[in-house]
Coordinates of C-alpha atoms in Angstrom, one line a residue:
Chain A
M16 CA -33.2 -9.8 -24.6
I17 CA -32.1 -7.0 -22.4
G18 CA -28.6 -7.3 -20.9
I19 CA -28.0 -5.2 -18.2
D20 CA -24.1 -4.7 -16.2
W21 CA -25.5 -2.7 -13.3
G22 CA -22.5 -1.4 -11.5
T23 CA -21.9 0.8 -8.4
T24 CA -21.7 3.9 -10.6
T25 CA -22.5 3.4 -13.5
L26 CA -25.8 0.9 -15.5
R27 CA -24.9 -0.3 -18.8
A28 CA -27.7 -1.6 -20.9
Y29 CA -28.0 -3.8 -24.2
R30 CA -30.6 -4.6 -26.7
L31 CA -29.7 -8.0 -28.2
A32 CA -30.3 -10.2 -31.2
A33 CA -31.0 -13.6 -30.7
D34 CA -27.7 -14.6 -32.2
G35 CA -26.2 -12.1 -29.6
T36 CA -25.3 -9.5 -31.8
I37 CA -25.7 -6.2 -30.0
L38 CA -28.4 -3.8 -31.7
T39 CA -28.3 -0.8 -29.0
R40 CA -26.1 0.2 -26.4
R41 CA -27.3 2.8 -23.4
E42 CA -25.1 3.9 -20.6
T43 CA -26.4 5.7 -17.8
P44 CA -24.8 6.9 -14.1
R45 CA -27.9 5.2 -12.6
G46 CA -25.5 2.9 -10.7
I47 CA -26.7 1.1 -7.7
L48 CA -25.6 4.0 -5.2
S49 CA -27.9 6.5 -6.5
I50 CA -30.9 4.3 -6.5
E51 CA -33.7 4.5 -3.7
P52 CA -34.5 1.2 -1.7
G53 CA -37.5 -0.3 -3.5
G54 CA -36.2 1.9 -6.7
F55 CA -34.9 -0.5 -8.8
P56 CA -38.1 -1.8 -10.9
D57 CA -38.6 1.9 -11.9
A58 CA -34.7 2.9 -12.8
L59 CA -34.9 -0.1 -15.1
R60 CA -38.0 1.4 -16.4
A61 CA -36.8 4.6 -17.1
V62 CA -33.6 2.9 -19.1
V63 CA -35.1 0.1 -21.2
G64 CA -39.1 0.6 -20.4
D65 CA -39.2 1.4 -24.5
W66 CA -37.6 -1.8 -25.3
I67 CA -39.9 -3.9 -22.9
A68 CA -43.0 -2.3 -24.4
A69 CA -41.5 -3.0 -28.1
G70 CA -42.1 -7.0 -26.8
V71 CA -38.5 -7.5 -25.3
D72 CA -39.4 -10.0 -22.5
R73 CA -36.3 -11.2 -21.3
V74 CA -33.8 -9.1 -19.1
M75 CA -30.5 -10.7 -17.5
V76 CA -28.6 -8.2 -15.0
C77 CA -25.1 -8.8 -13.7
G78 CA -23.4 -6.6 -11.1
M79 CA -23.8 -5.0 -8.0
A80 CA -27.2 -5.1 -8.3
G81 CA -27.1 -8.6 -7.0
S82 CA -25.3 -7.4 -3.7
R83 CA -27.1 -6.6 -0.4
H84 CA -27.3 -3.0 -1.0
G85 CA -28.7 -3.6 -4.3
W86 CA -32.1 -4.7 -5.8
Q87 CA -32.3 -8.2 -4.5
E88 CA -29.5 -10.3 -3.0
A89 CA -28.1 -13.3 -5.2
P90 CA -25.9 -14.9 -3.0
Y91 CA -22.0 -15.6 -4.1
L92 CA -21.6 -18.9 -5.8
P93 CA -18.4 -20.8 -4.9
C94 CA -15.8 -21.7 -7.5
P95 CA -15.7 -23.6 -9.3
A96 CA -18.6 -22.2 -11.4
D97 CA -19.7 -22.6 -15.4
L98 CA -22.4 -20.9 -17.2
A99 CA -25.1 -24.0 -16.2
G100 CA -24.2 -23.2 -12.7
L101 CA -24.3 -19.6 -13.0
A102 CA -27.9 -19.8 -14.8
A103 CA -29.0 -21.8 -12.3
A104 CA -28.4 -19.7 -9.3
T105 CA -29.7 -16.5 -11.3
V106 CA -32.5 -14.7 -8.7
T107 CA -35.4 -14.1 -10.5
V108 CA -37.1 -10.5 -9.6
P109 CA -40.8 -9.4 -9.9
F110 CA -41.1 -7.3 -12.5
P111 CA -44.3 -6.6 -14.8
D112 CA -44.1 -7.5 -18.4
A113 CA -40.6 -9.0 -18.5
R114 CA -38.9 -12.0 -16.6
V115 CA -35.9 -10.3 -14.9
R116 CA -33.2 -12.5 -13.4
I117 CA -29.9 -11.0 -11.6
V118 CA -26.8 -13.2 -12.0
P119 CA -24.8 -14.1 -8.9
G120 CA -21.2 -13.0 -8.1
L121 CA -18.8 -15.7 -7.4
S122 CA -16.6 -16.5 -4.2
W123 CA -13.6 -18.3 -3.8
R124 CA -11.5 -19.5 -1.1
D125 CA -7.8 -19.9 -1.2
P126 CA -6.0 -22.8 0.4
H127 CA -5.9 -21.3 3.7
G128 CA -9.6 -20.5 3.8
V129 CA -9.4 -16.8 3.0
P130 CA -12.2 -15.6 1.0
D131 CA -12.5 -13.2 -2.1
V132 CA -15.7 -12.5 -3.9
M133 CA -16.5 -10.9 -7.6
R134 CA -19.9 -9.4 -9.0
G135 CA -20.1 -8.5 -12.1
E136 CA -16.9 -9.8 -13.3
E137 CA -17.8 -13.5 -13.5
T138 CA -20.2 -12.4 -16.7
Q139 CA -17.3 -10.3 -18.3
I140 CA -14.8 -13.2 -18.2
L141 CA -17.0 -16.1 -19.4
G142 CA -18.1 -14.0 -22.2
A143 CA -14.4 -12.9 -23.1
A144 CA -13.4 -16.6 -22.8
L145 CA -16.1 -18.1 -25.2
G146 CA -14.7 -21.1 -26.9
T147 CA -11.2 -20.9 -24.9
E148 CA -10.9 -24.2 -22.8
A149 CA -8.0 -22.8 -20.3
A150 CA -7.1 -19.1 -19.8
T151 CA -6.3 -16.6 -17.4
V152 CA -8.3 -13.6 -17.5
C153 CA -7.2 -10.5 -16.0
L154 CA -9.9 -7.3 -15.1
P155 CA -7.9 -4.4 -14.1
G156 CA -9.3 -1.6 -11.9
S157 CA -9.7 -0.6 -8.4
H158 CA -10.0 -4.0 -7.5
S159 CA -8.2 -6.2 -10.2
K160 CA -9.1 -9.3 -10.9
W161 CA -7.3 -12.4 -12.1
A162 CA -9.4 -15.5 -12.5
S163 CA -8.3 -18.9 -14.1
L164 CA -10.8 -20.9 -16.4
A165 CA -10.6 -24.2 -16.9
G166 CA -12.9 -26.7 -19.0
G167 CA -15.5 -23.6 -19.2
A168 CA -15.6 -22.8 -15.6
V169 CA -13.7 -20.2 -13.2
T170 CA -11.8 -22.4 -11.0
R171 CA -10.1 -19.7 -8.7
F172 CA -9.4 -16.2 -8.7
T173 CA -7.8 -13.5 -6.5
T174 CA -8.3 -9.4 -6.0
H175 CA -6.0 -7.0 -5.8
L176 CA -6.4 -3.6 -4.3
S177 CA -4.0 -1.8 -6.6
G178 CA -6.4 0.3 -8.2
E179 CA -7.5 2.2 -4.4
A180 CA -4.1 1.6 -3.2
F181 CA -2.4 3.8 -6.0
A182 CA -4.9 6.4 -5.1
A183 CA -4.2 6.3 -1.6
L184 CA -0.8 6.2 -1.8
S185 CA -0.3 9.1 -4.2
Q186 CA -2.4 11.4 -2.5
H187 CA -2.1 10.6 1.0
T188 CA 1.6 9.9 1.6
I189 CA 5.2 11.6 1.1
L190 CA 4.8 9.9 -2.3
A191 CA 2.5 13.2 -3.0
R192 CA 5.5 15.4 -3.8
M193 CA 6.4 13.7 -6.7
V194 CA 3.3 11.9 -7.9
D195 CA 0.4 13.6 -9.9
A196 CA -2.3 11.3 -10.2
H197 CA -3.8 13.6 -13.6
A198 CA 0.0 13.5 -14.7
P199 CA 0.0 12.1 -18.6
Y200 CA 1.3 8.3 -18.8
D201 CA 5.4 8.0 -19.2
A202 CA 6.2 4.9 -20.5
V203 CA 9.7 5.1 -19.2
G204 CA 8.7 5.6 -15.7
F205 CA 6.4 2.8 -15.8
A206 CA 8.7 0.3 -17.2
R207 CA 11.0 1.5 -14.4
G208 CA 8.4 0.8 -11.8
V209 CA 7.5 -2.6 -13.1
A210 CA 11.5 -3.7 -13.2
R211 CA 11.4 -2.5 -9.5
A212 CA 8.6 -4.8 -8.6
K213 CA 10.7 -7.7 -10.5
Q214 CA 13.4 -7.2 -7.8
G215 CA 13.5 -8.0 -4.0
G216 CA 12.7 -6.0 -0.9
G217 CA 9.1 -6.1 -0.8
L218 CA 6.6 -3.4 -2.0
L219 CA 6.7 -1.0 1.3
H220 CA 10.4 -0.8 0.8
H221 CA 10.2 -0.3 -3.1
L222 CA 7.2 2.8 -2.1
F223 CA 10.2 4.2 0.1
G224 CA 12.9 3.7 -2.4
L225 CA 10.7 6.4 -5.0
R226 CA 11.1 8.8 -2.5
A227 CA 14.6 8.2 -1.9
A228 CA 15.4 8.4 -5.7
A229 CA 13.7 11.6 -6.4
L230 CA 15.9 13.0 -3.3
F231 CA 18.8 11.9 -5.4
D232 CA 17.3 13.6 -8.7
E233 CA 17.1 10.1 -10.0
V234 CA 13.5 9.8 -11.1
G235 CA 12.3 12.4 -12.9
E236 CA 9.2 14.8 -12.4
D237 CA 7.4 13.4 -15.5
E238 CA 8.2 9.7 -14.5
G239 CA 7.2 9.7 -10.8
T240 CA 3.3 8.9 -11.0
S241 CA 3.8 6.2 -14.0
F242 CA 6.9 4.6 -11.7
L243 CA 4.4 4.3 -8.9
S244 CA 1.9 2.9 -11.2
G245 CA 4.2 0.3 -12.8
L246 CA 5.7 -0.2 -9.5
L247 CA 1.9 -1.5 -8.2
I248 CA 1.0 -3.1 -11.6
G249 CA 4.5 -4.8 -11.4
H250 CA 4.0 -6.6 -7.8
E251 CA 0.1 -7.4 -8.6
V252 CA 1.4 -9.3 -12.0
A253 CA 4.3 -10.7 -10.0
A254 CA 1.8 -12.1 -7.1
A255 CA -0.7 -13.5 -9.9
L256 CA 1.9 -15.4 -11.8
E257 CA 3.7 -16.7 -8.7
A258 CA 0.0 -18.2 -7.6
G259 CA -0.4 -20.0 -11.3
V260 CA -1.2 -18.7 -14.6
A261 CA -2.3 -20.4 -17.8
P262 CA -0.8 -18.2 -20.6
P263 CA -2.3 -16.5 -22.5
V264 CA -3.5 -13.8 -20.2
I265 CA -7.0 -12.5 -21.6
L266 CA -7.4 -8.3 -20.5
I267 CA -10.7 -7.0 -20.1
G268 CA -11.3 -3.2 -19.6
A269 CA -10.7 0.4 -20.7
E270 CA -7.9 0.7 -23.0
R271 CA -6.1 3.2 -20.5
L272 CA -5.7 0.3 -18.2
T273 CA -5.3 -2.6 -20.1
S274 CA -2.5 -0.7 -22.3
R275 CA -0.7 -0.7 -18.8
Y276 CA -1.1 -4.4 -18.1
A277 CA -0.1 -5.3 -21.3
A278 CA 3.3 -3.8 -20.8
A279 CA 4.1 -5.0 -17.5
L280 CA 2.9 -8.6 -18.9
D281 CA 5.6 -8.2 -21.6
A282 CA 7.8 -6.8 -19.3
F283 CA 7.4 -10.5 -17.1
G284 CA 7.5 -12.5 -21.1
I285 CA 4.2 -13.5 -20.4
P286 CA 1.5 -13.8 -23.7
H287 CA -1.7 -12.0 -23.8
T288 CA -4.6 -10.7 -25.7
M289 CA -7.1 -8.2 -25.3
A290 CA -11.0 -9.1 -25.2
E291 CA -13.1 -8.0 -27.5
P292 CA -15.3 -5.0 -26.0
D293 CA -18.8 -5.4 -24.1
A294 CA -17.8 -8.6 -22.7
A295 CA -20.6 -8.6 -20.2
A296 CA -23.1 -8.5 -22.9
R297 CA -21.9 -11.3 -24.6
G298 CA -21.7 -13.2 -21.1
L299 CA -25.5 -12.4 -20.3
H300 CA -26.4 -13.8 -23.7
L301 CA -24.6 -16.9 -22.8
L302 CA -26.4 -17.3 -19.5
A303 CA -29.5 -16.6 -21.4
A304 CA -29.5 -19.1 -23.7
R305 CA -29.1 -21.6 -20.6
L306 CA -32.5 -20.6 -19.6
D307 CA -35.9 -21.7 -20.7
Chain B
M15 CA 28.0 18.2 26.5
I16 CA 24.7 19.1 24.9
G17 CA 23.0 16.3 22.6
I18 CA 20.1 17.5 20.2
D19 CA 17.7 15.2 18.6
W20 CA 16.3 17.8 16.0
G21 CA 13.7 16.5 14.0
T22 CA 10.9 17.4 11.7
T23 CA 8.3 18.0 14.4
T24 CA 10.1 17.6 18.2
L25 CA 13.5 18.9 19.3
R26 CA 14.6 16.9 21.8
A27 CA 17.8 18.1 24.1
Y28 CA 19.8 16.4 26.4
R29 CA 22.3 17.9 28.8
L30 CA 25.2 15.1 29.4
A31 CA 27.9 14.6 32.0
A32 CA 31.5 13.6 30.5
D33 CA 30.6 10.1 31.0
G34 CA 27.3 10.2 29.1
T35 CA 25.2 10.2 31.9
I36 CA 21.9 12.0 31.0
L37 CA 21.3 15.0 33.6
T38 CA 18.6 16.8 32.0
R39 CA 15.8 16.4 29.3
R40 CA 13.7 18.8 27.5
E41 CA 11.5 18.0 24.7
T42 CA 9.7 20.9 22.3
P43 CA 7.7 20.9 19.8
R44 CA 10.2 22.9 17.8
G45 CA 10.9 20.8 14.9
I46 CA 12.6 22.1 11.8
L47 CA 9.2 22.5 10.5
S48 CA 8.4 25.4 12.7
I49 CA 11.4 27.2 12.3
E50 CA 12.2 30.2 9.7
P51 CA 15.2 30.2 7.2
G52 CA 17.9 31.4 9.6
G53 CA 15.9 31.1 12.8
F54 CA 17.9 27.9 14.0
P55 CA 20.4 29.8 16.6
D56 CA 17.9 31.4 18.3
A57 CA 15.5 28.4 18.5
L58 CA 18.4 26.4 19.7
R59 CA 19.1 29.5 22.1
A60 CA 15.9 29.2 23.5
V61 CA 16.0 25.7 24.3
V62 CA 19.5 25.3 25.6
G63 CA 20.4 28.9 26.3
D64 CA 20.8 28.9 30.0
W65 CA 23.0 25.4 29.7
I66 CA 25.7 27.1 27.3
A67 CA 25.6 30.2 29.6
A68 CA 26.5 28.2 32.6
G69 CA 29.4 26.7 30.5
V70 CA 28.8 23.8 28.3
D71 CA 30.2 24.5 24.9
R72 CA 29.8 21.0 23.0
V73 CA 26.7 20.7 21.1
M74 CA 26.1 17.8 19.2
V75 CA 22.9 18.0 16.9
C76 CA 21.6 15.1 14.5
G77 CA 18.3 14.5 12.9
M78 CA 16.1 16.7 10.2
A79 CA 18.5 19.9 11.4
G80 CA 21.1 18.5 9.3
S81 CA 18.5 18.1 6.0
R82 CA 18.4 20.6 3.1
H83 CA 15.6 22.3 4.9
G84 CA 17.4 22.1 7.8
W85 CA 19.9 24.5 9.8
Q86 CA 22.8 23.7 7.3
E87 CA 22.8 20.4 4.9
A88 CA 25.1 17.6 6.4
P89 CA 25.3 15.9 2.9
Y90 CA 24.5 11.8 3.3
L91 CA 27.7 10.1 4.3
P92 CA 27.4 6.3 2.1
C93 CA 27.4 3.2 4.0
P94 CA 29.4 1.5 5.2
A95 CA 29.9 3.9 8.0
D96 CA 31.1 4.0 11.8
L97 CA 31.2 6.3 14.5
A98 CA 34.8 7.8 13.6
G99 CA 33.3 8.1 10.1
L100 CA 30.4 9.9 11.2
A101 CA 32.3 11.9 13.4
A102 CA 34.6 13.2 11.0
A103 CA 31.6 14.3 8.6
T104 CA 30.2 16.3 11.3
V105 CA 29.4 19.8 9.5
T106 CA 30.3 22.6 12.0
V107 CA 27.8 25.6 12.0
P108 CA 28.9 29.2 13.3
F109 CA 27.5 29.9 16.9
P110 CA 28.8 32.2 19.6
D111 CA 30.0 30.4 22.7
A112 CA 29.5 26.9 21.4
R113 CA 31.2 24.3 19.3
V114 CA 28.0 23.3 17.6
R115 CA 28.0 20.2 14.8
I116 CA 25.2 18.8 12.8
V117 CA 25.7 15.0 12.5
P118 CA 25.0 13.4 8.8
G119 CA 22.6 11.1 7.7
L120 CA 23.4 8.1 6.0
S121 CA 23.0 6.5 2.5
W122 CA 22.9 3.2 1.0
R123 CA 22.5 1.8 -2.4
D124 CA 21.2 -1.9 -2.8
P125 CA 22.8 -4.1 -5.1
H126 CA 20.1 -2.7 -8.2
G127 CA 21.5 0.8 -7.5
V128 CA 18.3 2.2 -5.8
P129 CA 19.1 4.5 -2.8
D130 CA 18.0 4.6 0.9
V131 CA 18.2 7.5 3.3
M132 CA 18.3 8.0 6.8
R133 CA 18.9 10.9 8.9
G134 CA 18.8 11.1 12.9
E135 CA 18.3 7.3 12.9
E136 CA 22.2 6.7 12.4
T137 CA 22.7 8.6 15.7
Q138 CA 20.5 6.5 17.6
I139 CA 21.2 3.0 15.9
L140 CA 25.0 3.5 16.9
G141 CA 24.2 4.5 20.4
A142 CA 21.8 1.6 20.9
A143 CA 24.0 -1.1 19.7
L144 CA 27.1 -0.2 21.7
G145 CA 29.4 -2.9 22.2
T146 CA 27.4 -5.1 19.9
E147 CA 29.9 -6.4 17.3
A148 CA 27.0 -7.9 14.7
A149 CA 23.0 -7.2 14.8
T150 CA 20.2 -5.9 13.0
V151 CA 18.6 -2.7 14.3
C152 CA 14.7 -1.7 13.3
L153 CA 13.0 1.6 14.2
P154 CA 9.4 1.4 13.3
G155 CA 7.6 4.1 12.4
S156 CA 6.1 6.3 9.3
H157 CA 9.0 5.4 7.6
S158 CA 10.3 2.0 9.4
K159 CA 14.4 1.4 9.0
W160 CA 16.4 -1.9 9.2
A161 CA 19.8 -1.4 9.7
S162 CA 22.7 -4.0 9.5
L163 CA 25.5 -3.4 11.9
A164 CA 28.9 -5.2 11.4
G165 CA 32.4 -4.5 13.3
G166 CA 30.6 -1.4 14.7
A167 CA 29.8 0.1 11.3
V168 CA 26.2 0.6 9.7
T169 CA 26.7 -1.6 6.9
R170 CA 23.1 -1.5 4.8
F171 CA 20.0 -0.3 5.5
T172 CA 16.5 -0.4 4.0
T173 CA 13.5 1.7 4.9
H174 CA 9.9 0.8 4.7
L175 CA 6.7 2.9 4.3
S176 CA 4.7 1.0 6.5
G177 CA 3.5 3.4 8.9
E178 CA 2.2 6.0 6.0
A179 CA 0.8 3.3 4.3
F180 CA -1.2 2.2 7.0
A181 CA -2.4 5.9 7.6
A182 CA -3.5 6.0 3.7
L183 CA -4.9 2.5 3.2
S184 CA -7.0 2.6 6.6
Q185 CA -8.4 6.1 5.6
H186 CA -8.7 6.6 2.0
T187 CA -9.8 3.0 0.8
I188 CA -12.6 1.0 1.1
L189 CA -10.5 -0.7 4.2
A190 CA -12.1 2.6 6.2
R191 CA -15.2 0.6 6.7
M192 CA -13.8 -2.0 8.7
V193 CA -10.7 0.2 9.9
D194 CA -10.5 2.5 12.6
A195 CA -7.1 4.1 13.1
H196 CA -8.2 5.1 16.7
A197 CA -9.6 1.6 17.3
P198 CA -7.9 0.0 20.5
Y199 CA -4.9 -2.7 20.1
D200 CA -6.3 -6.0 19.5
A201 CA -3.7 -9.0 19.6
V202 CA -5.9 -11.5 18.3
G203 CA -6.5 -9.1 14.8
F204 CA -2.8 -8.5 14.5
A205 CA -1.7 -11.7 15.0
R206 CA -4.0 -13.4 12.2
G207 CA -2.6 -10.0 9.9
V208 CA 0.8 -11.2 10.5
A209 CA -0.1 -14.8 10.0
R210 CA -1.4 -13.8 6.5
A211 CA 1.2 -12.2 6.0
K212 CA 3.6 -14.9 5.8
Q213 CA 1.2 -16.5 3.1
G214 CA 1.5 -16.3 -0.5
G215 CA -0.6 -13.7 -2.6
G216 CA 1.4 -10.3 -2.3
L217 CA 0.3 -7.5 0.0
L218 CA -2.2 -5.9 -2.7
H219 CA -4.4 -9.2 -2.2
H220 CA -4.0 -9.6 1.3
L221 CA -5.7 -6.1 1.6
F222 CA -8.5 -7.0 -0.3
G223 CA -8.5 -10.3 1.5
L224 CA -9.4 -8.2 4.5
R225 CA -12.2 -6.7 2.9
A226 CA -14.0 -10.1 1.8
A227 CA -13.6 -11.4 5.1
A228 CA -15.3 -8.7 6.5
L229 CA -18.1 -9.3 3.7
F230 CA -18.3 -12.6 5.4
D231 CA -18.2 -11.8 8.8
E232 CA -15.0 -13.4 9.3
V233 CA -13.1 -10.4 10.6
G234 CA -15.0 -8.8 13.6
E235 CA -15.5 -5.0 14.4
D236 CA -12.8 -5.0 16.8
E237 CA -9.9 -7.0 14.7
G238 CA -10.0 -5.0 11.7
T239 CA -7.5 -2.2 12.6
S240 CA -5.1 -4.7 14.2
F241 CA -5.4 -6.7 11.2
L242 CA -4.2 -4.3 9.2
S243 CA -1.6 -3.2 11.0
G244 CA -0.1 -6.7 11.6
L245 CA -0.7 -7.3 8.0
L246 CA 1.7 -4.4 6.8
I247 CA 4.3 -5.2 10.1
G248 CA 4.2 -8.8 8.8
H249 CA 5.2 -7.7 5.0
E250 CA 7.8 -5.6 6.4
V251 CA 9.3 -8.2 8.9
A252 CA 9.0 -10.5 5.9
A253 CA 10.9 -8.3 3.5
A254 CA 13.6 -7.5 6.0
L255 CA 14.2 -11.2 6.9
E256 CA 14.3 -12.2 2.9
A257 CA 16.9 -9.4 2.7
G258 CA 18.8 -10.8 5.7
V259 CA 18.9 -10.4 9.3
A260 CA 21.5 -11.3 12.0
P261 CA 19.8 -12.0 15.3
P262 CA 18.9 -10.6 17.6
V263 CA 17.0 -7.7 16.2
I264 CA 17.3 -4.6 18.6
L265 CA 14.2 -2.4 18.4
I266 CA 14.1 1.4 18.8
G267 CA 11.4 3.8 19.9
A268 CA 7.7 4.3 21.3
E269 CA 6.9 1.0 23.5
R270 CA 3.3 1.6 21.3
L271 CA 5.1 0.2 18.4
T272 CA 8.0 -1.6 19.2
S273 CA 5.6 -3.8 21.1
R274 CA 3.9 -4.6 18.0
Y275 CA 7.3 -5.6 15.9
A276 CA 8.1 -7.9 18.9
A277 CA 4.6 -10.0 18.6
A278 CA 5.6 -10.1 15.0
L279 CA 9.1 -11.1 15.4
D280 CA 8.1 -13.6 17.7
A281 CA 5.6 -15.1 15.0
F282 CA 8.5 -15.3 12.2
G283 CA 10.8 -17.1 15.2
I284 CA 13.0 -14.3 15.5
P285 CA 15.0 -13.4 18.5
H286 CA 14.6 -9.6 19.7
T287 CA 15.6 -6.7 22.5
M288 CA 14.4 -3.6 23.1
A289 CA 16.8 -0.9 23.0
E290 CA 17.7 1.2 26.6
P291 CA 15.5 4.9 25.9
D292 CA 17.4 7.7 24.6
A293 CA 19.7 6.0 22.0
A294 CA 20.0 9.3 20.6
A295 CA 21.8 10.8 23.4
R296 CA 23.8 8.0 23.9
G297 CA 24.8 8.0 19.9
L298 CA 25.4 11.9 20.3
H299 CA 27.8 11.3 23.5
L300 CA 30.0 8.7 21.6
L301 CA 30.2 10.9 18.3
A302 CA 31.3 13.6 20.6
A303 CA 34.0 11.2 22.1
R304 CA 35.4 11.0 18.5
L305 CA 36.2 14.8 18.4
D306 CA 38.8 16.9 20.1

């Protein structure tokens, strides 16, 4: 089969053996933002047409290709949702020579009725947590996700705007004087930021405190950027823990980010593990196995 | 006497009678950012030279003119600080024909040792709280201040980056799709944002929740901007209350902002009052009365 993780800016394609082993990986910048309306079939063929011509006729697609602005909308499936539910909710799209299905995203409403959404992460979560009865899965990023798994189903999740907030606050507030988004990681500054997040006073106050500490030369030039990163990730972790987390926390994503979350979780005394790479490919394979 | 509130972008000048009555007000865009090094005496003369020529020889200056990048640095005075302490810490600057003194800003360290600073607000706070034994004073803005007064002294204060965070988040994250910084105030959206801030989950999660609610058409186009404003102000108020507030809260500032804080305080059930205008002029007069 072919697995496609079709995001906003990137398309990742996997050719998978019957047992789920990854035979070939391809990655292109043909995210959905670069595709004209109606252009999805041709874009798919351009990336994996040779695999289809070679006889692979099952294609499973997850990610933003199923959004309102993607190939075809696959409406959000409400939590709790497990592999069987997700597989049953996949949407078939017309495509010659192959059976192409799009995996829906998930939605959840908190006890106050406020909605949350994910699209693509559900497949990574189920792929990463295979065989785990209960777990918490964290996917750091611009919009970080924390999902709870129980009995093989995603039961609830929350999204945090941490990555985007870091970019906006570091470049477009007074903090820009002491923060350089391209500065190298500083473990001491990061730890100080996480430690600050564990104290009272609120994030908005802690943000100004970084400015004031710099005025008194109490945050080094090399520390400011990682301090802000630690402060935001620390607030995110604290909020996730407050909402309830079943350890261990499984971290999914690029090492550059997951290593920071690992350091923050250590500071909170929460055990964690790193997911194997290519969780999306494993999730797509598990979903395909539920289809005829 | 002459009172000068010399901020970053604006200079406000007051001619005051012996009893503190404001005789004349002037306002110019000659904030300290517009003044060349060494140019402060000439700038002062350009705005109030006629008053000095007419025989007024006491000039009290508060605000950023006392910062490192101002006329002359007036080092931060640590809290607790009262009128007598602030008056004694004023810094005299050379000026022909008049006795010119600059009021220092205040600093405070929270129980964790993290510093906070203000410059200019201390004069407004003492001017607004005259005759109040114990109070909490809130000055909304880019860098909102919450100060506690007891026994005529500012005992502690915290600054929150709420205003700058609103500008950065509303323009430079995915929220820009549903937020227009110039949209008219919407009381319903603001109240929804404040109510959300009172729920658990953390600010970073609440920010994404606004995006998700818009995806489900559960936040109207007219509501998004005021929702974000209410969310940030609500988180600020919640943090200030958690740190301890002695009601009533005295609000100082432009009605456009203080009315929003009043609405948020109502939602938290905290009594509040609005300060009389020109609190800085009253504070400068009170400080001058402590000098020979």
